[in-house]
């Protein structure tokens, strides 16, 4: 059985490096990781951390009202396509709703845009490049 629990920023680093790292210059420590309003969750199979997600109170000038940013979403390669990513997104939607946010947004890697669409997100604007990573789309979900 998969359980979701809050973890520390440092506990996200292993999967950020394993799953999200694209090259030697990938910055796996994010600005805001240690902010008191930032929360990190892990999906666990017994004691093994197989998924991570981070939620920050970051505002994007393109949106209005209270916003949350989803970041660092990753599921271990051998645990993908089993519903864990969806469960982690549902967790941060629940937390965002509890904080009365109106928008949940993220910078989505272009290869996972359809995953976010399935969770109710839509694209805003044009594709853009994030250095040391890949092309992204700004995506958001109204809460
Ligand atoms: C993207 C990611 C987090 C999805 O997590 P996951 O646990 O594999 O996804 P789920 O099993 O919860 O998938 C939920 C749905 O999205 C679909 N889906 C998953 N990954 C997808 C992808 N890359 N493209 C399109 N659809 C995808 C699944 O088929 C499933 O569809 P269904 O509801 O119709 O059955 C995971 O594949 C991952 O870590 N990828 C590499 C890192 C990455 O790119 N992270 C995102 C950075 S923005």
Coordinates of C-alpha atoms in Angstrom, one line a residue, residues 1-7 11-12 15 40-54 72-76 79 82-89 91:
X1 CA 0.0 0.0 0.0
X2 CA 1.2 3.5 -0.9
X3 CA 1.2 6.1 1.8
X4 CA 1.7 9.9 1.4
X5 CA 3.5 11.8 4.2
X6 CA 5.2 15.1 4.7
X7 CA 9.0 15.0 4.2
X11 CA 14.5 14.0 1.7
X12 CA 13.4 15.2 -1.8
X15 CA 14.6 11.4 -6.2
X40 CA 7.1 18.6 0.6
X41 CA 5.4 15.3 0.3
X42 CA 6.7 11.8 -0.4
X43 CA 4.9 8.7 -1.6
X44 CA 6.1 5.6 0.3
X45 CA 5.9 1.9 -0.5
X46 CA 6.6 0.6 3.0
X47 CA 9.7 2.6 3.9
X48 CA 10.8 3.3 0.4
X49 CA 10.3 6.8 -1.0
X50 CA 9.1 6.3 -4.5
X51 CA 7.5 9.7 -5.3
X52 CA 8.0 13.4 -4.4
X53 CA 6.2 16.7 -4.8
X54 CA 6.8 20.2 -3.5
X72 CA 9.8 18.9 -8.2
X73 CA 7.2 16.3 -9.2
X74 CA 8.9 12.9 -9.7
X75 CA 8.0 9.2 -9.4
X76 CA 10.8 6.6 -9.3
X79 CA 7.0 2.9 -10.0
X82 CA 0.7 3.2 -11.2
X83 CA -1.3 6.2 -10.1
X84 CA 1.3 7.6 -7.7
X85 CA 1.9 10.9 -9.6
X86 CA -1.9 11.4 -9.7
X87 CA -2.2 10.7 -5.9
X88 CA 0.6 13.3 -5.2
X89 CA -1.1 16.0 -7.3
X91 CA -2.6 15.8 -2.2

